[in-house]
Short mmCIF file of C-alpha atoms in Angstrom, two decimals:
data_model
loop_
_atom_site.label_atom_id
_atom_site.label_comp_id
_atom_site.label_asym_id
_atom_site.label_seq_id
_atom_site.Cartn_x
_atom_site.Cartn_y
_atom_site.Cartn_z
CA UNK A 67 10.60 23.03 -21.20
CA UNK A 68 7.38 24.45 -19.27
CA UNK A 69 6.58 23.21 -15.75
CA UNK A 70 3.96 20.90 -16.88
CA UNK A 71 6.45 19.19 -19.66
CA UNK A 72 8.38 18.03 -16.89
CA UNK A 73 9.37 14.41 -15.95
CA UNK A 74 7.48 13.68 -12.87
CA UNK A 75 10.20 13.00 -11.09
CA UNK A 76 11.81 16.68 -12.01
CA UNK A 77 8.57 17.92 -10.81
CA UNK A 78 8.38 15.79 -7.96
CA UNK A 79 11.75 17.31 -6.65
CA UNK A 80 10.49 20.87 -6.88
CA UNK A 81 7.14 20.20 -5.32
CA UNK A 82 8.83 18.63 -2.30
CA UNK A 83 11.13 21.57 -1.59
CA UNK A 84 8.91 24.49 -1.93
CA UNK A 85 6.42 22.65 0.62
CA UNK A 86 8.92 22.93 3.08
CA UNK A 87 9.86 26.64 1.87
CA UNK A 88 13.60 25.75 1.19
CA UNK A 89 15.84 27.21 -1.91
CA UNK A 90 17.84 25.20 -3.65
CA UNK A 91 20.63 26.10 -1.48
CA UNK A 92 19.01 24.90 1.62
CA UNK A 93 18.22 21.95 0.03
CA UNK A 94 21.39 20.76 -1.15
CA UNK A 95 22.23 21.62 2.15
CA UNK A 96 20.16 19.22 3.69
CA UNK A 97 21.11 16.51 1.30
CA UNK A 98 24.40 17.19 2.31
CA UNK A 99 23.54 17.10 6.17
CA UNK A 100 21.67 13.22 5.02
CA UNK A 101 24.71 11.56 3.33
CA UNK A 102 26.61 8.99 4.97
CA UNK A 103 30.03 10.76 3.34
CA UNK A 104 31.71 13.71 1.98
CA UNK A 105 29.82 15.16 -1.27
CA UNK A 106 31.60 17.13 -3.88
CA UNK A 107 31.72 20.97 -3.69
CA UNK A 108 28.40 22.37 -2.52
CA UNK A 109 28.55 24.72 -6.40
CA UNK A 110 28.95 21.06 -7.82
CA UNK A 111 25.97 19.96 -6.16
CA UNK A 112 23.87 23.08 -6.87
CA UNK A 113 24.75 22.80 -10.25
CA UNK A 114 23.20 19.30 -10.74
CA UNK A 115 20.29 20.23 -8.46
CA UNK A 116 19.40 22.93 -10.69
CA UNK A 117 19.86 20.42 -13.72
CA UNK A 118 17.31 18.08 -11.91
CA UNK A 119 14.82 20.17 -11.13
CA UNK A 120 14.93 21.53 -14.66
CA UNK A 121 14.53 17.93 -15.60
CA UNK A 122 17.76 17.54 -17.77
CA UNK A 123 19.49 14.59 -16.13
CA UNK A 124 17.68 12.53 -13.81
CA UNK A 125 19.71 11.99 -10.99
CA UNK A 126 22.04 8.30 -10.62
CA UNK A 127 21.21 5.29 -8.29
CA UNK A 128 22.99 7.15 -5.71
CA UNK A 129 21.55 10.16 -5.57
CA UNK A 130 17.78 9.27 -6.34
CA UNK A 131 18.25 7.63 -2.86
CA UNK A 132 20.01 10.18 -1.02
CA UNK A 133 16.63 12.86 -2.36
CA UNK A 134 14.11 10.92 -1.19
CA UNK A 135 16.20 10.27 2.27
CA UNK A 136 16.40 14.16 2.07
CA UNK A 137 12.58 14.23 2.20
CA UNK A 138 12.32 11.44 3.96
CA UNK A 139 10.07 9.15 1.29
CA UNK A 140 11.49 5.84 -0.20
CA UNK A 141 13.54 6.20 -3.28
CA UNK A 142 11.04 4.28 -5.48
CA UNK A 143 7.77 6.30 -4.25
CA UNK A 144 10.09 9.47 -6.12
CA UNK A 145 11.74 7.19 -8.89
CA UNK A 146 9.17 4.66 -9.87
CA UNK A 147 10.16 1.71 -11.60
CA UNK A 148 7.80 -0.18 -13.97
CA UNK A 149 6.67 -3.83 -12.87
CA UNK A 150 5.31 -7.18 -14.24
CA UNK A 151 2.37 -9.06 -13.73
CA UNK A 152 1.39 -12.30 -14.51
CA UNK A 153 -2.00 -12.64 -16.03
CA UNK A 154 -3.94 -16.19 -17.83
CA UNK A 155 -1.74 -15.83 -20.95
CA UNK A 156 1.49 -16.46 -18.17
CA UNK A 157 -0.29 -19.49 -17.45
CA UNK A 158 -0.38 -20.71 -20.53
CA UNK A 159 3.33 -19.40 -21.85
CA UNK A 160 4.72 -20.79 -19.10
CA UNK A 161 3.12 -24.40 -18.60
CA UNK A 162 1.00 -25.00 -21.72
CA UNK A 163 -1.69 -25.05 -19.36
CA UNK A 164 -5.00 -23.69 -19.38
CA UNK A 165 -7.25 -23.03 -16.11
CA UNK A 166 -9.29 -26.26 -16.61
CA UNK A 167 -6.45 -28.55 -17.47
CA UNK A 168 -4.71 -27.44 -14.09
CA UNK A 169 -8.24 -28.01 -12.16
CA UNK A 170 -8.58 -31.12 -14.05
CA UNK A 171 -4.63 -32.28 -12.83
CA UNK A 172 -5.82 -30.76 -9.27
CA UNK A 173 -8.36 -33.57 -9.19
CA UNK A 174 -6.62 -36.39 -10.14
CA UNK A 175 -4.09 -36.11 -8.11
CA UNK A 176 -1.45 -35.69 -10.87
CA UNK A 177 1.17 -33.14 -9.25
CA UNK A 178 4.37 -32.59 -11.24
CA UNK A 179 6.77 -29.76 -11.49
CA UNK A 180 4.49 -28.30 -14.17
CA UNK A 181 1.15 -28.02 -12.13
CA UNK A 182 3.06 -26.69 -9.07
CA UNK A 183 4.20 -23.91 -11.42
CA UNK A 184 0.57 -23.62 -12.80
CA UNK A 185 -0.38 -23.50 -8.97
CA UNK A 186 1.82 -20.65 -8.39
CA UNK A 187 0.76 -18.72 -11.30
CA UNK A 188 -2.71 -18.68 -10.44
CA UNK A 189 -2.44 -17.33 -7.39
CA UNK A 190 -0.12 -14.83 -8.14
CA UNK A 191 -2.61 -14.14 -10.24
CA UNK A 192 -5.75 -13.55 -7.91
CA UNK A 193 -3.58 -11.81 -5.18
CA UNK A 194 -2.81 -9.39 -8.23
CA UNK A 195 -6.05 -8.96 -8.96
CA UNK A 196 -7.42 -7.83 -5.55
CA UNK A 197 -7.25 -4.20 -6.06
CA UNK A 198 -9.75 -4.12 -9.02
CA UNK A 199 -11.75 -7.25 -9.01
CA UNK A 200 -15.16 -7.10 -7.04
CA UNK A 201 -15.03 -8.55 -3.52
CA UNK A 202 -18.03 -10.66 -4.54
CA UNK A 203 -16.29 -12.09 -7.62
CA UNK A 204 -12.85 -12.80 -6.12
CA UNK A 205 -14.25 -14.25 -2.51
CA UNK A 206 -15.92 -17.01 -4.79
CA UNK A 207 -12.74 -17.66 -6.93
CA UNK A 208 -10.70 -17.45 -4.02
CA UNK A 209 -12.87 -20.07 -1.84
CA UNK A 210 -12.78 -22.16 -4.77
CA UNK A 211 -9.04 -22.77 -5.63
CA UNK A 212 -8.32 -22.81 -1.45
CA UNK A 213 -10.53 -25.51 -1.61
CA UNK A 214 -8.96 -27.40 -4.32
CA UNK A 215 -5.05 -26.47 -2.73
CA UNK A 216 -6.10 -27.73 0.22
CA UNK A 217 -7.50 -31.02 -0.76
CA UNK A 218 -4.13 -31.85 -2.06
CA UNK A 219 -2.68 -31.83 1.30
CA UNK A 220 -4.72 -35.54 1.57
CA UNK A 221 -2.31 -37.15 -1.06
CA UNK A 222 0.98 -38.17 -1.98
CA UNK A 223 3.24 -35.67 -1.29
CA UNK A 224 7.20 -35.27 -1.06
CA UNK A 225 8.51 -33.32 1.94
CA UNK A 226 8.60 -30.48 -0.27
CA UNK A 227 5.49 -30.96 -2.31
CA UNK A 228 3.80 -30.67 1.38
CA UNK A 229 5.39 -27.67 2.17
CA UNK A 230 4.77 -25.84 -1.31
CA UNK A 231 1.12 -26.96 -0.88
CA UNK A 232 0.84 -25.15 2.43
CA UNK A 233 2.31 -22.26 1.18
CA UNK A 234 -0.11 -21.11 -1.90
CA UNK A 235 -2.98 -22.76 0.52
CA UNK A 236 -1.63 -19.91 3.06
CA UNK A 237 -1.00 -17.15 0.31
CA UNK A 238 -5.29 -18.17 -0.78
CA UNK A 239 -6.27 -18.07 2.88
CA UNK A 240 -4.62 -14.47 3.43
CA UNK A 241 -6.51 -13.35 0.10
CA UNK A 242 -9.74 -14.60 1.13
CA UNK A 243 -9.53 -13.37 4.77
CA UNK A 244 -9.06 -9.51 3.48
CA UNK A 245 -11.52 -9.74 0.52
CA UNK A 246 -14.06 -10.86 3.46
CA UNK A 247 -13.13 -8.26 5.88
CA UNK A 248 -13.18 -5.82 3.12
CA UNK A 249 -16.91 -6.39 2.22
CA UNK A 250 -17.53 -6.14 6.18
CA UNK A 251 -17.66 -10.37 7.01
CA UNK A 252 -15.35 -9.49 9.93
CA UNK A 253 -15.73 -13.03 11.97
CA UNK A 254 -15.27 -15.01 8.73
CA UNK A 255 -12.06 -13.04 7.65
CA UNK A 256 -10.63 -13.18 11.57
CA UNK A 257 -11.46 -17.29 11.18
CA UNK A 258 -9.60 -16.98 7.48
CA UNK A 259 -6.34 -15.27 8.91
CA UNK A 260 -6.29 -17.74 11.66
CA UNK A 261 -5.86 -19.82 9.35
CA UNK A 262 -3.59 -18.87 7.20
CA UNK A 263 -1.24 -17.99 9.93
CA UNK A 264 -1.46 -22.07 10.98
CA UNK A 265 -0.52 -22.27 7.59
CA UNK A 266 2.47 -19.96 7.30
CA UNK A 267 3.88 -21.49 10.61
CA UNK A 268 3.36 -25.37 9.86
CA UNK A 269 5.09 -24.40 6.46
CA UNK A 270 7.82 -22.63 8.05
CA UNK A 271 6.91 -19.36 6.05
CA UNK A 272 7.85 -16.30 8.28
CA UNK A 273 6.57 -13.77 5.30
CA UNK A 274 2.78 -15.54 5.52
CA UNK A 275 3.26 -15.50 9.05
CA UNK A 276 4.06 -11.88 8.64
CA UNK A 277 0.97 -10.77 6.37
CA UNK A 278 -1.45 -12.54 9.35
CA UNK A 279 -0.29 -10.11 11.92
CA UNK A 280 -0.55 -7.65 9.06
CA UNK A 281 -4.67 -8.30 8.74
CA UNK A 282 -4.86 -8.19 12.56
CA UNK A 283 -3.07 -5.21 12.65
CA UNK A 284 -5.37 -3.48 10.16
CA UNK A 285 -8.31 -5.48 11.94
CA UNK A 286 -8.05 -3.49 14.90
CA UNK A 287 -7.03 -0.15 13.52
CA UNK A 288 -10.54 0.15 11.52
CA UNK A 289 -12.35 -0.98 14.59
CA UNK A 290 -10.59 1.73 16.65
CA UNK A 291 -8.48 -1.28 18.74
CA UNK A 292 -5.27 1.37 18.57
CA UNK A 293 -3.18 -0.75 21.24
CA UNK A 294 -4.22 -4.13 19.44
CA UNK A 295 -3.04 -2.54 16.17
CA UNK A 296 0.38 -1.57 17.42
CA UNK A 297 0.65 -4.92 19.25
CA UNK A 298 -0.12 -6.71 16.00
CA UNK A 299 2.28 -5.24 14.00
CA UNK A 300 5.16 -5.31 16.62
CA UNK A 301 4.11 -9.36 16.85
CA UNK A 302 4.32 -9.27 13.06
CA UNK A 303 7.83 -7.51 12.64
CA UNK A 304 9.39 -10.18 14.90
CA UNK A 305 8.83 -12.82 12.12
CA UNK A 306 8.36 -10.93 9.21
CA UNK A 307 12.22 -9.88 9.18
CA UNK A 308 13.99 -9.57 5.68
CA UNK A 309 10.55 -9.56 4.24
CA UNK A 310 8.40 -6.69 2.13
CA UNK A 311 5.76 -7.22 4.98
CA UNK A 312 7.97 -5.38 7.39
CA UNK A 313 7.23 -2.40 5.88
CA UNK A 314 3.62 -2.85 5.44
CA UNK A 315 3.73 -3.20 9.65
CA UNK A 316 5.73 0.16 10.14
CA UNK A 317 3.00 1.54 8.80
CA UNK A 318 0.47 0.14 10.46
CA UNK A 319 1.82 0.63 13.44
CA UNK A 320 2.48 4.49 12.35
CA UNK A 321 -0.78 4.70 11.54
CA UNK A 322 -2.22 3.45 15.19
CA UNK A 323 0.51 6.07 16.71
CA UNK A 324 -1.03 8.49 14.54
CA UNK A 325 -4.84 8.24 16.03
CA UNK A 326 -3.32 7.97 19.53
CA UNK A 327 -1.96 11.55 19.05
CA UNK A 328 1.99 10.36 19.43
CA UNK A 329 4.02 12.44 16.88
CA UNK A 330 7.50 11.21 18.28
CA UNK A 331 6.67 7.45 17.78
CA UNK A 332 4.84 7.94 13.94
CA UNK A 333 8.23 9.98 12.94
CA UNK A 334 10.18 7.36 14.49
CA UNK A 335 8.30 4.50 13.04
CA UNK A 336 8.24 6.08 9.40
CA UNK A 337 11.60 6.35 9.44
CA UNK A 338 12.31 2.36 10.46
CA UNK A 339 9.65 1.85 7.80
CA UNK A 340 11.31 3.73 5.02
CA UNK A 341 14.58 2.51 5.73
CA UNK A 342 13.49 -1.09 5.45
CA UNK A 343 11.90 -0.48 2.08
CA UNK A 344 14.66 1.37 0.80
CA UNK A 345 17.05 -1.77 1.78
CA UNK A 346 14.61 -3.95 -0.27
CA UNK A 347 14.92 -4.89 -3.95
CA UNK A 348 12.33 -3.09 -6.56
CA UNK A 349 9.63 -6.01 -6.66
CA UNK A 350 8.47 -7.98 -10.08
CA UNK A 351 5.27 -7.69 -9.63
CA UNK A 352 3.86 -5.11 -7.83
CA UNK A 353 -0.03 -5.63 -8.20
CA UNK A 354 0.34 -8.52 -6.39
CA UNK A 355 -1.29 -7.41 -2.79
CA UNK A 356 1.30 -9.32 -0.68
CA UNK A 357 3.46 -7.36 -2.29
CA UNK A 358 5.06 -3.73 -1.08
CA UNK A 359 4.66 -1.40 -3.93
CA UNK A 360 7.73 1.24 -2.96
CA UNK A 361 5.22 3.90 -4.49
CA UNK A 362 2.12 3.30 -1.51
CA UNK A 363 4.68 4.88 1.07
CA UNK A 364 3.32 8.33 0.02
CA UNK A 365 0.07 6.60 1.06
CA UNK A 366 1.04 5.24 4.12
CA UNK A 367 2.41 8.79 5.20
CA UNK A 368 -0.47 10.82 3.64
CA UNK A 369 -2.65 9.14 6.92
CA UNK A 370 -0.46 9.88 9.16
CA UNK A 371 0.14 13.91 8.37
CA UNK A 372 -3.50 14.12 7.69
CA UNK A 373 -4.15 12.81 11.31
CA UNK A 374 -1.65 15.00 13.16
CA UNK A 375 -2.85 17.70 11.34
CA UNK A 376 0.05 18.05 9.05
CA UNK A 377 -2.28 19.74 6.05
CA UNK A 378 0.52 21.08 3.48
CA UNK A 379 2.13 18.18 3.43
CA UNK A 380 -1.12 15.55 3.69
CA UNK A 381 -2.35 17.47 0.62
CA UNK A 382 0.85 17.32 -1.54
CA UNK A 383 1.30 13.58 -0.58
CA UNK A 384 -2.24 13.03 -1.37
CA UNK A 385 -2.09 14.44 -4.55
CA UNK A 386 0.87 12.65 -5.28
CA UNK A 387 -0.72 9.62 -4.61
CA UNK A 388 -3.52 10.62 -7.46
CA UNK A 389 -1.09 11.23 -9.95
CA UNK A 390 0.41 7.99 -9.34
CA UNK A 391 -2.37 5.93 -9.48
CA UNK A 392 -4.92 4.39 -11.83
CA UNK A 393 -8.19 2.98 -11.67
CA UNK A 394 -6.90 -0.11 -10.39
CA UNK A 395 -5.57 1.30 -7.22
CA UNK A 396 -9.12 2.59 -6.26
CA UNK A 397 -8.91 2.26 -2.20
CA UNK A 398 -5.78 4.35 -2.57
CA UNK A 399 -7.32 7.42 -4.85
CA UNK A 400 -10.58 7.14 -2.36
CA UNK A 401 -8.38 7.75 0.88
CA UNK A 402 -6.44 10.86 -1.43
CA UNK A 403 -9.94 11.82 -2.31
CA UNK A 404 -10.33 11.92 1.45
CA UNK A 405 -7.46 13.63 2.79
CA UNK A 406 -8.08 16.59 0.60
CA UNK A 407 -11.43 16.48 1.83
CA UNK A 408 -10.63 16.89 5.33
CA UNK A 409 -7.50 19.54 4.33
CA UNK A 410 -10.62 21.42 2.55
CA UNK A 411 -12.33 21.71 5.58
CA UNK A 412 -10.20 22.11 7.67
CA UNK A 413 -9.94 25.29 5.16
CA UNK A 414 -13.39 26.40 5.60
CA UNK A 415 -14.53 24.93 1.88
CA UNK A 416 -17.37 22.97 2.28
CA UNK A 417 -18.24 22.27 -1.21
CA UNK A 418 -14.53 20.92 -2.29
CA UNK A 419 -14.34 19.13 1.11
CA UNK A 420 -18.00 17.43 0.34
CA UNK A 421 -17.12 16.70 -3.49
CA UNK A 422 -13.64 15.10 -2.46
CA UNK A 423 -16.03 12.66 0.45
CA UNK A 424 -18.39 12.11 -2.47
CA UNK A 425 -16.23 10.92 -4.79
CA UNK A 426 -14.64 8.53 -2.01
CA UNK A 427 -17.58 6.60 -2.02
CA UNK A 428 -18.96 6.21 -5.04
CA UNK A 429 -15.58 6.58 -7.51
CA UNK A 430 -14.85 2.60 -8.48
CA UNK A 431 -16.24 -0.70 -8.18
CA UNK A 432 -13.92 -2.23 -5.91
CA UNK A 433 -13.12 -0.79 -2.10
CA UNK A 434 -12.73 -2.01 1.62
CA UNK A 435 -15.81 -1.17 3.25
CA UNK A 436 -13.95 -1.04 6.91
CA UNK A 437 -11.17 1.18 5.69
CA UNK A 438 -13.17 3.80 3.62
CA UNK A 439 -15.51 4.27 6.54
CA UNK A 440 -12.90 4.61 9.45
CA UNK A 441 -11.00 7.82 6.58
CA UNK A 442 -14.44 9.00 6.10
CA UNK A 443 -15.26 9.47 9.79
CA UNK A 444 -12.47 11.64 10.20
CA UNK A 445 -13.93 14.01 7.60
CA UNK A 446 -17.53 13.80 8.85
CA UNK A 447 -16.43 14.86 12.50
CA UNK A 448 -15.21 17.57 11.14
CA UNK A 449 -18.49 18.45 9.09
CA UNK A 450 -20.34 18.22 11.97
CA UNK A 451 -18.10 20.46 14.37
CA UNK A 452 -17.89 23.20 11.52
CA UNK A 453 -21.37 22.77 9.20
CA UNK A 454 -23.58 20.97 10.84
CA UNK A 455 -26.08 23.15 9.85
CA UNK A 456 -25.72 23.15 6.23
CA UNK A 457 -27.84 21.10 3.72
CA UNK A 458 -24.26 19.72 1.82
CA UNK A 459 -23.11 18.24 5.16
CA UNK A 460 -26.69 16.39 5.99
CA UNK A 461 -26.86 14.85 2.46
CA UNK A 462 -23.08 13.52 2.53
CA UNK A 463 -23.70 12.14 6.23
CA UNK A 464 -26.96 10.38 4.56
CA UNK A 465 -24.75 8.87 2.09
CA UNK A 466 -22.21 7.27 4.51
CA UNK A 467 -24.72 6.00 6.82
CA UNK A 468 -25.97 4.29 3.74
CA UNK A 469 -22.71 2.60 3.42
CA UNK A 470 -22.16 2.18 6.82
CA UNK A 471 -25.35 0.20 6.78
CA UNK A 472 -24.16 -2.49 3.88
#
């Protein structure tokens, strides 16, 4: 079996231990040194290693873990898992309901068991759709069934009716707060968030609660607030416990000790991350936004090693995160595109660090304005310290300001 035939994960396993120049001695030696008990006979172990590598028998529950503690990813970023989403045909399967009957139920008041499920599948199925959908499309849709949610909260309601109304109302409000931020309506989307965490905490949901601190987190870590960032996502961990967000707020927070030049608190705060998502079950639908997909640690890291400088292993984690991802995780294949932009010159290669920036910006439909320009910065400071004379680096500076100016 050539290289290339390899499972991913076989492959995935090889990359990571050449990168940090180890045999495969040294590395079941480490693996050994990260197990919380005894392992069978180190020729055992070598043995299977070898059989891994070569992609023969992917390795158990057990040790798939114990690997990616090795190399100190979660297990499902190494071993992905395949998950669901719900989609209009759900709708219908599941309620024998179409969009405009629910709407039509919506306004007359008429809510039963089987339009609270209708409810839920709708927005399960616009927070799924946030990665690929056009800002300007979703905000609209979004706006539109928040409206309707909330105007339900003026009738008739059980105890628990109430509460499951202020829950998808907060899940629409969180949805519509980043989809404004992302297309640069930054005082709407802080207003939206507000919101939705009034709405988490009157419903007594610590996980919407959570994903609020989570937008004010990323808030101020676009707009350089550092401090604010790490503040937010400390706030955000003390209610968030138990839930997916958690780890969504390690990294945050990593990310903030990353820019502020702290190496000992982003290893520290990786590791807390990872350990949390590794303690979590493998989610059913993992388009859904407010929803941890195990396989965007590699993404979370990748910023944080391309910030402290870390280039070998920025560049393997953002390609990684390339070969993981579709067109439907666009924002995450930009900031790859990124990273190997700033690795490539940070190399001296001007053209491959240029291409990678170009096709950042201009590679899908869908991406978070804020975000892309606070990764693209990085690489455009260091165009200017190393070619600021050259013709390549004026014409991709152009081309940000242009999107800095929408």
């Amino acid at each position: 079996m050539g290289h290339q035939e390899l499972p991913a994960w076989a492959q995935r396993i090889r990359r990571e231990r050449e990168l940090r120049g180890w045999s495969q001695v040294e590395a079941v030696r480490a693996m050994a040194a990260h197990a919380d008990e005894a392992l069978p006979d180190r020729t055992h172990i070598l043995r299977r290693w070898k059989a891994w590598e070569a992609g023969e028998h992917k390795p158990d529950d057990r040790y798939q873990s114990l690997i990616a503690r090795t190399f100190g990813t979660a297990k499902h970023a190494m071993f992905p898992t395949g998950g669901r989403r719900h989609s209009h045909a759900e709708l219908l399967a599941a309620t024998g309901m179409d969009t405009l009957e629910v709407i039509g139920r919506i306004r007359a008041s008429d809510l039963d068991g089987a339009t609270l499920d209708a409810l839920r599948i709708t927005v399960d199925r616009l927070c799924s759709e946030y990665a690929y959908v056009p800002s300007e499309q979703l905000v609209v849709e979004g706006r539109e069934w928040l409206g309707r949610v909330a105007e339900l909260r003026n009738g008739r309601l059980t105890l628990a009716q109430h509460r499951e109304v202020l829950t998808l109302a907060g899940w629409l409000a969180l949805l519509v707060g980043c989809v404004e931020y992302d297309a640069g309506d930054q005082l709407n989307a802080e207003a939206t968030r507000r919101a939705a965490f009034s709405l988490g905490r009157e419903a007594g949901n610590g996980e919407i609660q959570g994903w609020a601190h989570e937008m004010r987190a990323w808030f101020a870590l676009t707009s350089g607030d550092y401090r604010g960032a790490i503040t937010a996502a400390q706030a955000g961990a003390e209610v968030a416990k138990g839930h997916g967000v958690a780890v969504q707020l390690a990294a945050q927070e990593a990310k903030a000790w990353a820019r502020l030049g702290d190496r000992r608190q982003v290893g520290v705060t990786l590791d807390r991350g990872v350990k949390i998502l590794n303690a979590l079950p493998y989610p059913d639908n993992v388009a859904h936004h407010f929803v941890v997909d195990p396989s965007k640690w590699d993404f979370y890291a990748m910023d944080c090693y391309r910030i402290l400088g870390e280039d070998a292993m920025a560049q393997n984690l953002a390609e990684e995160v390339l070969r993981a991802t579709n067109d439907r995780a666009p924002m995450r294949r930009a900031e790859a595109r990124i990273t190997l932009g700033v690795v490539a010159a940070r190399a001296g290669e001007l053209e491959q660090a240029v291409g990678q920036g170009r096709r950042a910006l201009t590679d899908g439909a869908k991406r978070s304005v804020p975000s892309l320009l606070m990764c693209s910065a990085e690489l455009a400071a260091i165009l200017r310290q190393r070619f600021a004379g050259e013709g390549t680096t004026r014409d991709y500076l152009d081309q940000l300001r242009a999107l800095g100016s929408t």
